[in-house]
Amino acid sequence: MSRLGAPPTRMGRLLRSIDWVVVTLAIGIVALALINLNSASSSAWSGKVQTQMRWIGLGTIAATIVAALDYRVLYRLAYPAYAFGVGLLALVPLVGIMRNEARRWLGFGEFQFQPSELMKVLLLLALARYLQDRGGEKRHRSRIRQLLVPALLVGVPVSLIIVQPDLSTSIICVLLTMSLLALGELSVKEMTGIAITGLVTMVLGWGFFMLDYQRSRIDVWLNPEAYADNKGYQTIQAMIAVGDGGFVGRGVSQGTQNVLHFLPYRDTDFPFAVFAEEWGYLGTSMVLIMFLCLVMWCLNIASQARDRFSAHLCVGIAALFFWHILINVGMVLQLLPVTGVTLPFFSLGGSNALTMMIGIGILLSVSRSRRERA
Amino acid sequence: MSNLQRSEDLRALVPRLQAMSVVATLIFVALLGRLCQLQILEGEHYTRRAERNFIDEVVVEAPRGRIFSSGGDLLATNRPAYTLYVTPRPRVQIESEDPNKPPVGARVPLEDGQIDELAGLIDFVDEADHDAFVDKIRERRGDEKNGIYALAVRSNLSWQEYARIETRREALGEWVEIRESARRFYPRSELVAFLTGYVGEITPDGLAQAAGAYRPGDRVGKTGIERQWENYLRGRLGRRSRVVDVHGRAVADPPADALAALPLEESPIPGQDIHLTIDLELQQVAANAFEGKPAGAVVALEPQTGRILAMVSVPAIDPNRWQQPIPQEAYREWAESPFKPFIDRTVQEHFFPGSTYKVVSSLAALDDPTFDPEREIVCDGYVKYGGRKFKCTHKHGPVNLHQAIVQSCNVYFYTLAMEDVLSLERQEIFARRTGLGERTGLGINSETKGRIPTEAFEAREGTYQRGVQLNSAIGQGNVTATVLQIAVLYAAIANGGQVMTPFLVDRIETHDRKLVFASTPQVRRDLEAIVNADRQRIHQALIGVVNDPLGTAYSERLPNITVAGKTGTAQVGAAERRQAGIVRPEWDTTKDHAWFAAYAPAERPRIAVAAFVEHGGVGADAAAPIAMKVIEHYLSRTDDPSAAPIRPAGEPPPLPGQRLDAGAGPRGPRLGQLGGKSP
């Protein structure tokens, strides 16, 4: 299949088996993210940025290993890996490290790690496997039973995560599950029903069940100026940063909201605001289009998949990126309330970067198998 | 475990995948649209808001205009000083990792401990001073609107305070700042205290009235010239801006865009310099003449123009004292002092003019066509009227008008009052014509009008008796006048009958010596109604007071100079007499107030003086020597130009510095007309 007609060498086969679209997009996004992270932490490639780079290096190794594996190995490892992830999560309440009144980390000396992040990918593996094994057998079992297993697969880790507490990761896990089910399990009617139920629950919850602090968070989101000196501060400063970027941006490390520290949480929750101020609309549209390309490419690989497992896996990876981007960017642009959902690669956070890299690795693996067999 | 086999129904997934692609694309398009709105359409708005975040405007104080005497001596100037500024704005809490701390974005006010720490570095004069300082900062620390501006909390720091604060700078935090500024300095201390006045911190009331023209902590003129000419002395504030970070700290190397966004620097425009008419040497002579006399005042002016040459009120407080916090103890002492050091006795206090008022009575009498000034009235030492005895100093025997003035005979004027030649009404007309009963127009230190009784006034007060008319005729009863008014009155007699508006400000110049304003003499009230012969008659009598051996001030006459003047002894009310008694040897409140008003040289007057000694006793003994010293010093100075002749009534007064015989020149800008024109 070589276009040049030369006999395929071993090296040539390897190079051709790599999905260069994914690799190029990943390298581009990671490069921009690191430049931005360095600007946001205003300390020339040191400290936090170096740590982040180490994690991305680790992630790259992990991605390479995963990419090198036949995805059928992933299929076989799906349940054990899931069990391993749940085991780690179960360890967190026992030996986890407390930070900011939340127990989310496991530590091995210097090395600190958030199992809930890794759980996102492991959940995708388990769900994909289950949907391969049992999915599509629509007439054989009752609907309830058919959906019970996915509900349990997501329910167990989410209940462990939500008590850490970590609402953002829990929501992402639920959204990932929904996305996978949306591919082959749920009918349009059911999805509409779920969406309506979700909306009604939210409205009712806002009216009756939410605690005051949760309700006030919504208030702040809808009207941040009224809370400008307190809870609305970060929202407003993020908006100012985004708008200040204008069309061409202020230049790297030249955004005043960033370098003069008016913007809080520059490297964790609001790196996109930093990026928007310094790169302008040119930069933000470029990054969003790169992310969109990645998501679309995932869906493209899924459409060419040979089996339900790999198709669901690719949709899962697409959903993983999509929901993170939507919730984080939506928050920065004041379209959604403030949550702790990170922007892939842009946000400081080792476990998250590692997880995202593993996601890229899975994508490469599936893509490779698709090409090899084509 | 099932095997991974190609599923049959994979094709069924394709529509869902396509739907997902569409949804994802739509959502990304929505995000891009929102970004387009924020960054391109509304970008300008957010750029302004970002600028509001980091631009910090610092006001640059303008050096206050200086005040000079006529000879160019500095009366008020500026010296470098340090001012402590505090920006008590609540701080924005940034990146709070500790959940027990306030959340991000919360405004954290200054803590009491921080304020106390700063207060601990300052030398307070007393407890009240300390409390005022702490309260001032506490009041502002929660103030979102004004808290963002640096507030001058302590002016004129001492070197020790400066050093202490600077060494603790890092620990105190960025809300404390010391800026170089200027302190007001009055090199002549008490000598011209009431003229220059002093500056002090603006009051809350003043701040409210200024409608934004001043900021809290600004120092403004409180009294005297400093207050009257505040708008000229003040200058215009400059503006400098800088880039600050979220903590309000100036940033050393801000982004280039931030520097470009800074508004242009505006340099301050220094205040304008005021040159007074005051002859500092004469002022010193006048002040020295009060040695041993705790309270009194003297005003000397140029009769032809109304230029004030010397204006002294004792006692006075060194205006430099107001540049430092004043211990309450000291303040109380001043407030309770019988000598009332806060009061400017030249304009703020009015007294019975006593016999100095007799020139007004005489003018009034001469106006009556039935009155014959040569007619003699026999003085028996008293006159009885309405069952009361109105006393004279002693038996004068038969006196005409001339002798009545020369010997200061009360009975003569009592008789005229009894005969209704000196009715209250006629007295009032002439008192007002000569400038009594209304402000002279000098404009400093909240001048009082004094009092001229009318029948209506007496009736209203319920004190009207015919006896009042008698007492008024000799400057008692309800007649009161300020020392300045008496000086202006005698200047009017000296200059041929024109009541001049006295003035203290000769000219105002910008800091680079461009003339902004020059005073011209102003006639306030022309005594043209007075026949020149009448004026001559009184003039001759006033010469007699000093030069006739029978004259009341004969003992005080000067060897080379013919002085025309009138003594006065204002009786202290019986109540006041009873109240106090002798407080100190030199302060006997049972003694009368002593007056002497004069001008000299009598032929061609160049100076008119009114001297007043509170509880000084007899006018000739206490007040006349003071006036004589002033006159003698002024006229004996060799560098003085030739004397001006008496100016006929109706002729315009000369320009400043120009003598009458120099001829009429071009008129300069008049008082109140201000322009940048230099002559």
PDB file of N, CA and C in Angstrom, chain B residues 192-225:
ATOM      1  N   VAL B 192       3.909  87.755  62.268  1.00  0.00           N
ATOM      2  CA  VAL B 192       2.853  88.010  61.283  1.00  0.00           C
ATOM      3  C   VAL B 192       1.807  86.882  61.320  1.00  0.00           C
ATOM      4  N   ALA B 193       1.658  86.295  62.505  1.00  0.00           N
ATOM      5  CA  ALA B 193       0.814  85.106  62.633  1.00  0.00           C
ATOM      6  C   ALA B 193      -0.600  85.322  62.105  1.00  0.00           C
ATOM      7  N   PHE B 194      -1.198  86.458  62.461  1.00  0.00           N
ATOM      8  CA  PHE B 194      -2.590  86.666  62.052  1.00  0.00           C
ATOM      9  C   PHE B 194      -2.699  87.067  60.588  1.00  0.00           C
ATOM     10  N   LEU B 195      -1.617  87.596  60.035  1.00  0.00           N
ATOM     11  CA  LEU B 195      -1.670  88.016  58.632  1.00  0.00           C
ATOM     12  C   LEU B 195      -1.550  86.813  57.719  1.00  0.00           C
ATOM     13  N   THR B 196      -0.475  86.047  57.887  1.00  0.00           N
ATOM     14  CA  THR B 196      -0.314  84.870  57.026  1.00  0.00           C
ATOM     15  C   THR B 196      -1.388  83.839  57.354  1.00  0.00           C
ATOM     16  N   GLY B 197      -1.767  83.772  58.618  1.00  0.00           N
ATOM     17  CA  GLY B 197      -2.631  82.679  59.022  1.00  0.00           C
ATOM     18  C   GLY B 197      -1.824  81.397  59.000  1.00  0.00           C
ATOM     19  N   TYR B 198      -2.488  80.268  58.907  1.00  0.00           N
ATOM     20  CA  TYR B 198      -1.759  79.010  58.864  1.00  0.00           C
ATOM     21  C   TYR B 198      -2.573  78.000  58.077  1.00  0.00           C
ATOM     22  N   VAL B 199      -1.909  76.902  57.729  1.00  0.00           N
ATOM     23  CA  VAL B 199      -2.637  75.828  57.045  1.00  0.00           C
ATOM     24  C   VAL B 199      -2.822  74.656  57.999  1.00  0.00           C
ATOM     25  N   GLY B 200      -3.857  73.903  57.762  1.00  0.00           N
ATOM     26  CA  GLY B 200      -4.131  72.723  58.572  1.00  0.00           C
ATOM     27  C   GLY B 200      -4.947  71.748  57.759  1.00  0.00           C
ATOM     28  N   GLU B 201      -5.163  70.599  58.347  1.00  0.00           N
ATOM     29  CA  GLU B 201      -5.884  69.565  57.603  1.00  0.00           C
ATOM     30  C   GLU B 201      -7.332  69.980  57.387  1.00  0.00           C
ATOM     31  N   ILE B 202      -7.834  69.699  56.202  1.00  0.00           N
ATOM     32  CA  ILE B 202      -9.199  70.082  55.843  1.00  0.00           C
ATOM     33  C   ILE B 202     -10.183  69.332  56.731  1.00  0.00           C
ATOM     34  N   THR B 203     -11.240  70.017  57.134  1.00  0.00           N
ATOM     35  CA  THR B 203     -12.248  69.407  58.001  1.00  0.00           C
ATOM     36  C   THR B 203     -13.245  68.635  57.139  1.00  0.00           C
ATOM     37  N   PRO B 204     -13.985  67.702  57.732  1.00  0.00           N
ATOM     38  CA  PRO B 204     -15.002  66.982  56.954  1.00  0.00           C
ATOM     39  C   PRO B 204     -16.004  67.929  56.299  1.00  0.00           C
ATOM     40  N   ASP B 205     -16.360  69.002  57.001  1.00  0.00           N
ATOM     41  CA  ASP B 205     -17.299  69.976  56.426  1.00  0.00           C
ATOM     42  C   ASP B 205     -16.712  70.629  55.188  1.00  0.00           C
ATOM     43  N   GLY B 206     -15.455  71.053  55.339  1.00  0.00           N
ATOM     44  CA  GLY B 206     -14.784  71.697  54.223  1.00  0.00           C
ATOM     45  C   GLY B 206     -14.694  70.768  53.036  1.00  0.00           C
ATOM     46  N   LEU B 207     -14.471  69.505  53.338  1.00  0.00           N
ATOM     47  CA  LEU B 207     -14.352  68.492  52.296  1.00  0.00           C
ATOM     48  C   LEU B 207     -15.674  68.352  51.543  1.00  0.00           C
ATOM     49  N   ALA B 208     -16.758  68.394  52.303  1.00  0.00           N
ATOM     50  CA  ALA B 208     -18.077  68.247  51.688  1.00  0.00           C
ATOM     51  C   ALA B 208     -18.373  69.446  50.792  1.00  0.00           C
ATOM     52  N   GLN B 209     -17.979  70.627  51.259  1.00  0.00           N
ATOM     53  CA  GLN B 209     -18.244  71.837  50.471  1.00  0.00           C
ATOM     54  C   GLN B 209     -17.381  71.894  49.222  1.00  0.00           C
ATOM     55  N   ALA B 210     -16.179  71.338  49.327  1.00  0.00           N
ATOM     56  CA  ALA B 210     -15.243  71.466  48.208  1.00  0.00           C
ATOM     57  C   ALA B 210     -15.684  70.639  47.003  1.00  0.00           C
ATOM     58  N   ALA B 211     -16.600  69.727  47.201  1.00  0.00           N
ATOM     59  CA  ALA B 211     -17.161  68.936  46.111  1.00  0.00           C
ATOM     60  C   ALA B 211     -16.078  68.326  45.234  1.00  0.00           C
ATOM     61  N   GLY B 212     -15.158  67.624  45.873  1.00  0.00           N
ATOM     62  CA  GLY B 212     -14.187  66.880  45.089  1.00  0.00           C
ATOM     63  C   GLY B 212     -12.900  67.627  44.784  1.00  0.00           C
ATOM     64  N   ALA B 213     -12.875  68.919  45.084  1.00  0.00           N
ATOM     65  CA  ALA B 213     -11.665  69.676  44.782  1.00  0.00           C
ATOM     66  C   ALA B 213     -10.531  69.296  45.742  1.00  0.00           C
ATOM     67  N   TYR B 214     -10.889  68.789  46.902  1.00  0.00           N
ATOM     68  CA  TYR B 214      -9.887  68.376  47.875  1.00  0.00           C
ATOM     69  C   TYR B 214     -10.096  66.922  48.240  1.00  0.00           C
ATOM     70  N   ARG B 215      -9.027  66.324  48.719  1.00  0.00           N
ATOM     71  CA  ARG B 215      -9.130  64.956  49.202  1.00  0.00           C
ATOM     72  C   ARG B 215      -8.908  64.958  50.705  1.00  0.00           C
ATOM     73  N   PRO B 216      -9.412  63.945  51.373  1.00  0.00           N
ATOM     74  CA  PRO B 216      -9.184  63.892  52.819  1.00  0.00           C
ATOM     75  C   PRO B 216      -7.687  63.909  53.112  1.00  0.00           C
ATOM     76  N   GLY B 217      -7.338  64.635  54.149  1.00  0.00           N
ATOM     77  CA  GLY B 217      -5.924  64.713  54.504  1.00  0.00           C
ATOM     78  C   GLY B 217      -5.221  65.895  53.863  1.00  0.00           C
ATOM     79  N   ASP B 218      -5.855  66.545  52.897  1.00  0.00           N
ATOM     80  CA  ASP B 218      -5.245  67.732  52.287  1.00  0.00           C
ATOM     81  C   ASP B 218      -5.135  68.843  53.322  1.00  0.00           C
ATOM     82  N   ARG B 219      -4.113  69.669  53.125  1.00  0.00           N
ATOM     83  CA  ARG B 219      -3.951  70.799  54.044  1.00  0.00           C
ATOM     84  C   ARG B 219      -4.377  72.072  53.325  1.00  0.00           C
ATOM     85  N   VAL B 220      -5.185  72.840  54.007  1.00  0.00           N
ATOM     86  CA  VAL B 220      -5.726  74.061  53.404  1.00  0.00           C
ATOM     87  C   VAL B 220      -5.497  75.238  54.344  1.00  0.00           C
ATOM     88  N   GLY B 221      -5.607  76.442  53.788  1.00  0.00           N
ATOM     89  CA  GLY B 221      -5.483  77.642  54.594  1.00  0.00           C
ATOM     90  C   GLY B 221      -6.633  77.719  55.586  1.00  0.00           C
ATOM     91  N   LYS B 222      -6.290  77.958  56.838  1.00  0.00           N
ATOM     92  CA  LYS B 222      -7.330  77.995  57.865  1.00  0.00           C
ATOM     93  C   LYS B 222      -7.688  79.423  58.235  1.00  0.00           C
ATOM     94  N   THR B 223      -6.691  80.296  58.270  1.00  0.00           N
ATOM     95  CA  THR B 223      -6.946  81.683  58.654  1.00  0.00           C
ATOM     96  C   THR B 223      -6.068  82.584  57.792  1.00  0.00           C
ATOM     97  N   GLY B 224      -6.303  83.879  57.935  1.00  0.00           N
ATOM     98  CA  GLY B 224      -5.428  84.879  57.324  1.00  0.00           C
ATOM     99  C   GLY B 224      -5.369  84.775  55.812  1.00  0.00           C
ATOM    100  N   ILE B 225      -4.210  85.220  55.285  1.00  0.00           N
ATOM    101  CA  ILE B 225      -3.997  85.201  53.837  1.00  0.00           C
ATOM    102  C   ILE B 225      -4.056  83.764  53.315  1.00  0.00           C
TER     103      ILE B 225
END
